[in-house]
Amino acid sequence: MDRIASFAVDHNKLLPGLYLSRQDGDVVTLDLRFKKPNTGDLLSNSEMHSVEHLIATLLRNSESRDAVIYFGPMGCRTGFYLILAGSYESKDIVPLLKEMYTFMAEFEGEVPGAAAKDCGNYLDMNLPMAKYLSKKYLTEVLENITDEQLNYPA
């Protein structure tokens, strides 16, 4: 079997950041890395689930909604994937994500879709931690993002 491109990235050198994972024609996959891989510091399921519900809802209601194909968690629990229609570099998405994660960090109310009729695991939510992690990603990554946090390590 051929090795997939995401497994060719040295995850031991990867920092929290925003990376262009793939460009497949007019579809781009972005890696929103919240945690440094292989450190044992992972996102909990309830944190990821809350971020997923809120950010996916926000993105699909944003001015960029027509480009949004998917937003969801990584199985390794270190971040999220955002898949968009179009051709982008990771730096092009920073303003949109700043807007989304500012809203998320300040969000008050019920998590969208956190009801039994809307979600298969609606009780597994942690909004306070999702807000904290969103604020952390916003202030520590997005607001002062560097080239090292925008490009996969060699």
Tab-separated table of N, CA and C in Angstrom:
chain	number	residue	atom	x	y	z
A	1	MET	N	0.822	-1.182	0.000
A	1	MET	CA	0.000	0.000	0.000
A	1	MET	C	0.869	1.251	0.000
A	2	ASP	N	0.420	2.279	-0.712
A	2	ASP	CA	1.124	3.547	-0.709
A	2	ASP	C	0.916	4.249	0.626
A	3	ARG	N	1.948	4.922	1.071
A	3	ARG	CA	1.877	5.699	2.312
A	3	ARG	C	1.135	6.998	2.027
A	4	ILE	N	0.151	7.338	2.863
A	4	ILE	CA	-0.588	8.570	2.626
A	4	ILE	C	0.244	9.766	3.082
A	5	ALA	N	-0.029	10.908	2.471
A	5	ALA	CA	0.793	12.107	2.671
A	5	ALA	C	0.841	12.553	4.131
A	6	SER	N	-0.272	12.465	4.853
A	6	SER	CA	-0.276	12.968	6.238
A	6	SER	C	0.623	12.142	7.150
A	7	PHE	N	0.888	10.886	6.783
A	7	PHE	CA	1.800	10.066	7.591
A	7	PHE	C	3.264	10.349	7.269
A	8	ALA	N	3.515	11.126	6.222
A	8	ALA	CA	4.887	11.483	5.856
A	8	ALA	C	5.375	12.718	6.613
A	9	VAL	N	4.480	13.398	7.338
A	9	VAL	CA	4.850	14.567	8.141
A	9	VAL	C	5.454	14.071	9.452
A	10	ASP	N	6.612	14.593	9.832
A	10	ASP	CA	7.233	14.204	11.100
A	10	ASP	C	6.456	14.856	12.250
A	11	HIS	N	5.567	14.103	12.831
A	11	HIS	CA	4.706	14.622	13.891
A	11	HIS	C	5.483	14.992	15.153
A	12	ASN	N	6.679	14.494	15.316
A	12	ASN	CA	7.502	14.863	16.473
A	12	ASN	C	7.995	16.306	16.383
A	13	LYS	N	7.976	16.885	15.177
A	13	LYS	CA	8.419	18.266	14.975
A	13	LYS	C	7.256	19.242	14.823
A	14	LEU	N	6.043	18.728	14.829
A	14	LEU	CA	4.860	19.536	14.553
A	14	LEU	C	4.436	20.346	15.773
A	15	LEU	N	4.207	21.639	15.555
A	15	LEU	CA	3.750	22.550	16.607
A	15	LEU	C	2.268	22.821	16.442
A	16	PRO	N	1.604	23.316	17.491
A	16	PRO	CA	0.249	23.807	17.275
A	16	PRO	C	0.293	24.881	16.183
A	17	GLY	N	-0.637	24.787	15.242
A	17	GLY	CA	-0.629	25.718	14.127
A	17	GLY	C	-1.789	25.497	13.195
A	18	LEU	N	-1.634	25.993	11.978
A	18	LEU	CA	-2.624	25.883	10.911
A	18	LEU	C	-1.867	25.519	9.645
A	19	TYR	N	-2.062	24.301	9.185
A	19	TYR	CA	-1.263	23.770	8.083
A	19	TYR	C	-2.131	23.371	6.900
A	20	LEU	N	-1.615	23.590	5.706
A	20	LEU	CA	-2.236	23.055	4.503
A	20	LEU	C	-1.839	21.586	4.439
A	21	SER	N	-2.796	20.712	4.653
A	21	SER	CA	-2.520	19.282	4.659
A	21	SER	C	-2.500	18.715	3.243
A	22	ARG	N	-3.492	19.123	2.428
A	22	ARG	CA	-3.593	18.623	1.050
A	22	ARG	C	-4.312	19.639	0.182
A	23	GLN	N	-3.976	19.618	-1.088
A	23	GLN	CA	-4.737	20.350	-2.106
A	23	GLN	C	-5.059	19.325	-3.179
A	24	ASP	N	-6.313	18.975	-3.313
A	24	ASP	CA	-6.763	17.989	-4.304
A	24	ASP	C	-7.684	18.683	-5.287
A	25	GLY	N	-7.114	19.165	-6.380
A	25	GLY	CA	-7.916	19.913	-7.339
A	25	GLY	C	-8.445	21.169	-6.690
A	26	ASP	N	-9.770	21.280	-6.627
A	26	ASP	CA	-10.368	22.473	-6.031
A	26	ASP	C	-10.877	22.206	-4.602
A	27	VAL	N	-10.259	21.253	-3.922
A	27	VAL	CA	-10.599	20.950	-2.522
A	27	VAL	C	-9.320	21.004	-1.700
A	28	VAL	N	-9.373	21.749	-0.588
A	28	VAL	CA	-8.205	21.889	0.287
A	28	VAL	C	-8.544	21.326	1.666
A	29	THR	N	-7.592	20.606	2.244
A	29	THR	CA	-7.729	20.090	3.606
A	29	THR	C	-6.733	20.831	4.483
A	30	LEU	N	-7.261	21.454	5.534
A	30	LEU	CA	-6.427	22.200	6.481
A	30	LEU	C	-6.349	21.453	7.804
A	31	ASP	N	-5.194	21.495	8.403
A	31	ASP	CA	-4.880	20.853	9.675
A	31	ASP	C	-4.852	21.952	10.731
A	32	LEU	N	-5.860	21.992	11.588
A	32	LEU	CA	-5.916	22.948	12.689
A	32	LEU	C	-5.378	22.222	13.915
A	33	ARG	N	-4.097	22.338	14.134
A	33	ARG	CA	-3.406	21.570	15.174
A	33	ARG	C	-3.446	22.341	16.478
A	34	PHE	N	-4.190	21.834	17.452
A	34	PHE	CA	-4.321	22.466	18.763
A	34	PHE	C	-3.208	22.047	19.718
A	35	LYS	N	-2.764	20.802	19.599
A	35	LYS	CA	-1.817	20.233	20.560
A	35	LYS	C	-0.578	19.709	19.844
A	36	LYS	N	0.558	19.774	20.505
A	36	LYS	CA	1.788	19.181	19.970
A	36	LYS	C	1.634	17.667	20.046
A	37	PRO	N	1.794	16.965	18.939
A	37	PRO	CA	1.615	15.515	18.932
A	37	PRO	C	2.614	14.777	19.832
A	38	ASN	N	2.196	13.615	20.246
A	38	ASN	CA	3.032	12.649	20.972
A	38	ASN	C	3.576	13.169	22.296
A	39	THR	N	2.821	14.054	22.940
A	39	THR	CA	3.244	14.566	24.239
A	39	THR	C	2.361	14.055	25.373
A	40	GLY	N	1.247	13.405	25.021
A	40	GLY	CA	0.305	12.954	26.034
A	40	GLY	C	-0.719	14.015	26.393
A	41	ASP	N	-0.518	15.235	25.916
A	41	ASP	CA	-1.465	16.337	26.149
A	41	ASP	C	-2.452	16.327	24.989
A	42	LEU	N	-3.616	15.708	25.199
A	42	LEU	CA	-4.602	15.527	24.137
A	42	LEU	C	-5.899	16.247	24.465
A	43	LEU	N	-6.698	16.468	23.449
A	43	LEU	CA	-8.043	16.983	23.636
A	43	LEU	C	-8.929	15.846	24.141
A	44	SER	N	-9.796	16.133	25.083
A	44	SER	CA	-10.736	15.107	25.521
A	44	SER	C	-11.863	15.011	24.499
A	45	ASN	N	-12.565	13.891	24.518
A	45	ASN	CA	-13.686	13.727	23.588
A	45	ASN	C	-14.737	14.814	23.779
A	46	SER	N	-15.045	15.156	25.022
A	46	SER	CA	-16.085	16.162	25.267
A	46	SER	C	-15.654	17.551	24.799
A	47	GLU	N	-14.380	17.875	24.933
A	47	GLU	CA	-13.867	19.162	24.431
A	47	GLU	C	-13.961	19.210	22.908
A	48	MET	N	-13.475	18.139	22.270
A	48	MET	CA	-13.502	18.074	20.807
A	48	MET	C	-14.935	18.133	20.285
A	49	HIS	N	-15.816	17.408	20.941
A	49	HIS	CA	-17.202	17.333	20.513
A	49	HIS	C	-17.867	18.702	20.583
A	50	SER	N	-17.611	19.442	21.647
A	50	SER	CA	-18.188	20.782	21.800
A	50	SER	C	-17.636	21.747	20.757
A	51	VAL	N	-16.320	21.730	20.548
A	51	VAL	CA	-15.715	22.584	19.517
A	51	VAL	C	-16.288	22.224	18.148
A	52	GLU	N	-16.382	20.933	17.870
A	52	GLU	CA	-16.901	20.489	16.574
A	52	GLU	C	-18.308	21.030	16.336
A	53	HIS	N	-19.205	20.872	17.300
A	53	HIS	CA	-20.579	21.333	17.120
A	53	HIS	C	-20.635	22.844	16.885
A	54	LEU	N	-19.901	23.590	17.685
A	54	LEU	CA	-19.960	25.052	17.569
A	54	LEU	C	-19.282	25.576	16.314
A	55	ILE	N	-18.055	25.151	16.058
A	55	ILE	CA	-17.326	25.690	14.905
A	55	ILE	C	-17.965	25.229	13.599
A	56	ALA	N	-18.407	23.980	13.520
A	56	ALA	CA	-19.074	23.516	12.304
A	56	ALA	C	-20.328	24.346	12.041
A	57	THR	N	-21.088	24.643	13.095
A	57	THR	CA	-22.288	25.469	12.956
A	57	THR	C	-21.924	26.887	12.528
A	58	LEU	N	-20.913	27.456	13.177
A	58	LEU	CA	-20.487	28.817	12.837
A	58	LEU	C	-19.992	28.909	11.397
A	59	LEU	N	-19.167	27.961	10.990
A	59	LEU	CA	-18.631	27.985	9.627
A	59	LEU	C	-19.750	27.896	8.594
A	60	ARG	N	-20.741	27.057	8.861
A	60	ARG	CA	-21.825	26.875	7.902
A	60	ARG	C	-22.822	28.036	7.913
A	61	ASN	N	-22.633	28.966	8.846
A	61	ASN	CA	-23.446	30.171	8.887
A	61	ASN	C	-22.625	31.422	8.578
A	62	SER	N	-21.364	31.251	8.213
A	62	SER	CA	-20.473	32.370	7.935
A	62	SER	C	-20.581	32.785	6.463
A	63	GLU	N	-19.923	33.885	6.126
A	63	GLU	CA	-19.877	34.321	4.728
A	63	GLU	C	-19.144	33.306	3.857
A	64	SER	N	-18.336	32.449	4.465
A	64	SER	CA	-17.576	31.430	3.727
A	64	SER	C	-18.320	30.104	3.622
A	65	ARG	N	-19.575	30.066	4.020
A	65	ARG	CA	-20.336	28.811	4.116
A	65	ARG	C	-20.359	28.006	2.823
A	66	ASP	N	-20.365	28.660	1.677
A	66	ASP	CA	-20.426	27.925	0.413
A	66	ASP	C	-19.149	27.139	0.141
A	67	ALA	N	-18.056	27.515	0.777
A	67	ALA	CA	-16.787	26.812	0.589
A	67	ALA	C	-16.611	25.663	1.586
A	68	VAL	N	-17.384	25.652	2.664
A	68	VAL	CA	-17.199	24.659	3.726
A	68	VAL	C	-17.748	23.307	3.292
A	69	ILE	N	-16.866	22.306	3.295
A	69	ILE	CA	-17.266	20.940	3.001
A	69	ILE	C	-17.372	20.148	4.311
A	70	TYR	N	-16.397	20.319	5.201
A	70	TYR	CA	-16.363	19.517	6.429
A	70	TYR	C	-15.501	20.199	7.476
A	71	PHE	N	-15.904	20.064	8.737
A	71	PHE	CA	-15.082	20.422	9.885
A	71	PHE	C	-15.276	19.321	10.912
A	72	GLY	N	-14.171	18.738	11.373
A	72	GLY	CA	-14.295	17.678	12.371
A	72	GLY	C	-12.974	17.328	13.011
A	73	PRO	N	-13.034	16.493	14.051
A	73	PRO	CA	-11.856	16.166	14.856
A	73	PRO	C	-10.919	15.168	14.193
A	74	MET	N	-9.652	15.240	14.596
A	74	MET	CA	-8.652	14.246	14.210
A	74	MET	C	-8.757	13.071	15.172
A	75	GLY	N	-8.582	11.895	14.668
A	75	GLY	CA	-8.628	10.702	15.512
A	75	GLY	C	-7.562	10.690	16.592
A	76	CYS	N	-6.437	11.343	16.354
A	76	CYS	CA	-5.345	11.383	17.332
A	76	CYS	C	-5.625	12.349	18.477
A	77	ARG	N	-6.707	13.126	18.358
A	77	ARG	CA	-7.156	14.059	19.393
A	77	ARG	C	-6.188	15.215	19.635
A	78	THR	N	-5.490	15.642	18.572
A	78	THR	CA	-4.600	16.799	18.682
A	78	THR	C	-5.121	18.006	17.915
A	79	GLY	N	-6.245	17.876	17.218
A	79	GLY	CA	-6.770	18.997	16.469
A	79	GLY	C	-7.955	18.626	15.607
A	80	PHE	N	-8.140	19.425	14.543
A	80	PHE	CA	-9.316	19.311	13.685
A	80	PHE	C	-8.907	19.437	12.229
A	81	TYR	N	-9.755	18.914	11.356
A	81	TYR	CA	-9.612	19.110	9.915
A	81	TYR	C	-10.711	20.038	9.437
A	82	LEU	N	-10.335	20.950	8.564
A	82	LEU	CA	-11.283	21.806	7.872
A	82	LEU	C	-11.075	21.569	6.384
A	83	ILE	N	-12.129	21.154	5.706
A	83	ILE	CA	-12.061	20.892	4.271
A	83	ILE	C	-12.918	21.932	3.567
A	84	LEU	N	-12.283	22.618	2.620
A	84	LEU	CA	-12.938	23.711	1.893
A	84	LEU	C	-12.861	23.498	0.390
A	85	ALA	N	-13.868	23.951	-0.304
A	85	ALA	CA	-13.829	24.008	-1.762
A	85	ALA	C	-13.060	25.265	-2.147
A	86	GLY	N	-12.111	25.127	-3.034
A	86	GLY	CA	-11.322	26.267	-3.479
A	86	GLY	C	-9.843	25.986	-3.364
A	87	SER	N	-9.068	26.988	-3.672
A	87	SER	CA	-7.616	26.884	-3.605
A	87	SER	C	-7.124	27.911	-2.588
A	88	TYR	N	-6.552	27.440	-1.516
A	88	TYR	CA	-6.109	28.309	-0.430
A	88	TYR	C	-4.733	27.885	0.054
A	89	GLU	N	-4.047	28.832	0.644
A	89	GLU	CA	-2.874	28.536	1.456
A	89	GLU	C	-3.339	28.668	2.900
A	90	SER	N	-2.615	28.082	3.826
A	90	SER	CA	-3.042	28.129	5.223
A	90	SER	C	-3.193	29.567	5.720
A	91	LYS	N	-2.301	30.457	5.296
A	91	LYS	CA	-2.363	31.852	5.770
A	91	LYS	C	-3.644	32.550	5.323
A	92	ASP	N	-4.252	32.088	4.212
A	92	ASP	CA	-5.484	32.698	3.708
A	92	ASP	C	-6.669	32.467	4.643
A	93	ILE	N	-6.595	31.452	5.459
A	93	ILE	CA	-7.711	31.043	6.309
A	93	ILE	C	-7.622	31.669	7.699
A	94	VAL	N	-6.487	32.248	8.043
A	94	VAL	CA	-6.285	32.813	9.388
A	94	VAL	C	-7.383	33.813	9.759
A	95	PRO	N	-7.740	34.783	8.912
A	95	PRO	CA	-8.787	35.736	9.319
A	95	PRO	C	-10.132	35.064	9.635
A	96	LEU	N	-10.539	34.107	8.818
A	96	LEU	CA	-11.787	33.392	9.072
A	96	LEU	C	-11.721	32.650	10.406
A	97	LEU	N	-10.610	31.973	10.665
A	97	LEU	CA	-10.488	31.218	11.916
A	97	LEU	C	-10.395	32.131	13.128
A	98	LYS	N	-9.760	33.286	12.986
A	98	LYS	CA	-9.751	34.254	14.093
A	98	LYS	C	-11.174	34.643	14.461
A	99	GLU	N	-11.972	34.904	13.453
A	99	GLU	CA	-13.376	35.263	13.684
A	99	GLU	C	-14.123	34.108	14.363
A	100	MET	N	-13.945	32.906	13.865
A	100	MET	CA	-14.647	31.744	14.412
A	100	MET	C	-14.240	31.465	15.862
A	101	TYR	N	-12.935	31.473	16.118
A	101	TYR	CA	-12.467	31.118	17.457
A	101	TYR	C	-12.662	32.246	18.462
A	102	THR	N	-12.749	33.490	18.007
A	102	THR	CA	-13.136	34.581	18.908
A	102	THR	C	-14.576	34.373	19.347
A	103	PHE	N	-15.446	34.087	18.392
A	103	PHE	CA	-16.845	33.827	18.710
A	103	PHE	C	-16.963	32.637	19.658
A	104	MET	N	-16.239	31.576	19.366
A	104	MET	CA	-16.280	30.367	20.189
A	104	MET	C	-15.812	30.661	21.613
A	105	ALA	N	-14.733	31.389	21.752
A	105	ALA	CA	-14.175	31.691	23.074
A	105	ALA	C	-15.142	32.506	23.929
A	106	GLU	N	-15.983	33.294	23.269
A	106	GLU	CA	-16.920	34.173	23.978
A	106	GLU	C	-18.348	33.626	23.998
A	107	PHE	N	-18.559	32.446	23.460
A	107	PHE	CA	-19.899	31.897	23.281
A	107	PHE	C	-20.609	31.673	24.611
A	108	GLU	N	-21.869	32.064	24.634
A	108	GLU	CA	-22.746	31.803	25.778
A	108	GLU	C	-24.014	31.156	25.242
A	109	GLY	N	-24.515	30.192	25.962
A	109	GLY	CA	-25.761	29.556	25.548
A	109	GLY	C	-25.592	28.062	25.407
A	110	GLU	N	-26.578	27.456	24.786
A	110	GLU	CA	-26.579	26.017	24.564
A	110	GLU	C	-25.729	25.672	23.340
A	111	VAL	N	-25.000	24.582	23.418
A	111	VAL	CA	-24.222	24.096	22.276
A	111	VAL	C	-25.213	23.654	21.196
A	112	PRO	N	-25.078	24.171	19.978
A	112	PRO	CA	-25.990	23.752	18.905
A	112	PRO	C	-25.939	22.241	18.693
A	113	GLY	N	-27.091	21.645	18.553
A	113	GLY	CA	-27.157	20.211	18.289
A	113	GLY	C	-26.899	19.335	19.500
A	114	ALA	N	-26.882	19.903	20.694
A	114	ALA	CA	-26.609	19.118	21.908
A	114	ALA	C	-27.924	18.645	22.530
A	115	ALA	N	-28.682	17.906	21.748
A	115	ALA	CA	-29.942	17.321	22.206
A	115	ALA	C	-30.033	15.907	21.644
A	116	ALA	N	-30.729	15.043	22.331
A	116	ALA	CA	-30.823	13.637	21.931
A	116	ALA	C	-31.330	13.472	20.504
A	117	LYS	N	-32.273	14.317	20.078
A	117	LYS	CA	-32.827	14.192	18.723
A	117	LYS	C	-31.849	14.661	17.650
A	118	ASP	N	-30.796	15.411	18.048
A	118	ASP	CA	-29.858	16.004	17.086
A	118	ASP	C	-28.498	15.314	17.020
A	119	CYS	N	-28.146	14.561	18.059
A	119	CYS	CA	-26.773	14.049	18.176
A	119	CYS	C	-26.769	12.679	18.845
A	120	GLY	N	-25.919	11.809	18.379
A	120	GLY	CA	-25.831	10.455	18.914
A	120	GLY	C	-25.103	10.337	20.238
A	121	ASN	N	-24.475	11.404	20.702
A	121	ASN	CA	-23.770	11.378	21.988
A	121	ASN	C	-23.851	12.770	22.611
A	122	TYR	N	-25.068	13.290	22.704
A	122	TYR	CA	-25.296	14.687	23.086
A	122	TYR	C	-24.860	15.030	24.501
A	123	LEU	N	-24.730	14.054	25.372
A	123	LEU	CA	-24.318	14.331	26.756
A	123	LEU	C	-22.812	14.535	26.891
A	124	ASP	N	-22.050	14.142	25.873
A	124	ASP	CA	-20.589	14.232	25.948
A	124	ASP	C	-20.131	15.590	25.420
A	125	MET	N	-20.369	16.633	26.194
A	125	MET	CA	-20.005	18.003	25.836
A	125	MET	C	-19.314	18.656	27.029
A	126	ASN	N	-18.402	19.578	26.738
A	126	ASN	CA	-17.742	20.352	27.791
A	126	ASN	C	-17.495	21.751	27.242
A	127	LEU	N	-18.534	22.569	27.287
A	127	LEU	CA	-18.447	23.916	26.735
A	127	LEU	C	-17.402	24.787	27.435
A	128	PRO	N	-17.305	24.785	28.767
A	128	PRO	CA	-16.282	25.633	29.393
A	128	PRO	C	-14.860	25.314	28.912
A	129	MET	N	-14.522	24.043	28.787
A	129	MET	CA	-13.182	23.686	28.306
A	129	MET	C	-13.028	23.981	26.811
A	130	ALA	N	-14.079	23.805	26.045
A	130	ALA	CA	-14.021	24.126	24.616
A	130	ALA	C	-13.759	25.618	24.426
A	131	LYS	N	-14.398	26.438	25.247
A	131	LYS	CA	-14.168	27.888	25.184
A	131	LYS	C	-12.727	28.220	25.573
A	132	TYR	N	-12.241	27.585	26.628
A	132	TYR	CA	-10.863	27.803	27.082
A	132	TYR	C	-9.867	27.417	25.987
A	133	LEU	N	-10.050	26.243	25.392
A	133	LEU	CA	-9.136	25.777	24.348
A	133	LEU	C	-9.210	26.648	23.099
A	134	SER	N	-10.392	27.125	22.787
A	134	SER	CA	-10.549	28.016	21.634
A	134	SER	C	-9.817	29.334	21.861
A	135	LYS	N	-9.933	29.880	23.059
A	135	LYS	CA	-9.227	31.119	23.414
A	135	LYS	C	-7.716	30.897	23.348
A	136	LYS	N	-7.273	29.761	23.841
A	136	LYS	CA	-5.847	29.416	23.827
A	136	LYS	C	-5.337	29.305	22.380
A	137	TYR	N	-6.079	28.620	21.515
A	137	TYR	CA	-5.690	28.484	20.112
A	137	TYR	C	-5.672	29.859	19.433
A	138	LEU	N	-6.649	30.665	19.749
A	138	LEU	CA	-6.726	32.013	19.183
A	138	LEU	C	-5.522	32.852	19.593
A	139	THR	N	-5.234	32.912	20.895
A	139	THR	CA	-4.183	33.812	21.386
A	139	THR	C	-2.778	33.259	21.178
A	140	GLU	N	-2.600	31.953	21.311
A	140	GLU	CA	-1.258	31.372	21.214
A	140	GLU	C	-0.865	30.969	19.800
A	141	VAL	N	-1.841	30.806	18.917
A	141	VAL	CA	-1.531	30.380	17.554
A	141	VAL	C	-1.981	31.434	16.543
A	142	LEU	N	-3.262	31.649	16.426
A	142	LEU	CA	-3.791	32.464	15.326
A	142	LEU	C	-3.390	33.935	15.377
A	143	GLU	N	-3.366	34.532	16.563
A	143	GLU	CA	-3.084	35.967	16.647
A	143	GLU	C	-1.629	36.326	16.366
A	144	ASN	N	-0.724	35.403	16.536
A	144	ASN	CA	0.703	35.673	16.312
A	144	ASN	C	1.335	34.541	15.507
A	145	ILE	N	0.624	34.061	14.511
A	145	ILE	CA	1.067	32.871	13.789
A	145	ILE	C	2.363	33.140	13.022
A	146	THR	N	3.248	32.166	13.045
A	146	THR	CA	4.547	32.260	12.382
A	146	THR	C	4.587	31.320	11.181
A	147	ASP	N	5.593	31.486	10.338
A	147	ASP	CA	5.763	30.578	9.200
A	147	ASP	C	5.903	29.132	9.672
A	148	GLU	N	6.565	28.948	10.811
A	148	GLU	CA	6.754	27.600	11.356
A	148	GLU	C	5.423	26.952	11.736
A	149	GLN	N	4.409	27.767	12.030
A	149	GLN	CA	3.086	27.266	12.388
A	149	GLN	C	2.131	27.232	11.193
A	150	LEU	N	2.625	27.643	10.030
A	150	LEU	CA	1.829	27.636	8.805
A	150	LEU	C	2.305	26.599	7.792
A	151	ASN	N	3.500	26.061	7.984
A	151	ASN	CA	4.091	25.118	7.050
A	151	ASN	C	4.592	23.892	7.780
A	152	TYR	N	4.228	22.729	7.265
A	152	TYR	CA	4.697	21.486	7.880
A	152	TYR	C	6.220	21.460	7.943
A	153	PRO	N	6.785	20.895	9.020
A	153	PRO	CA	8.247	20.793	9.108
A	153	PRO	C	8.802	19.864	8.036
A	154	ALA	N	10.001	20.155	7.600
A	154	ALA	CA	10.647	19.322	6.565
A	154	ALA	C	11.073	17.989	7.157
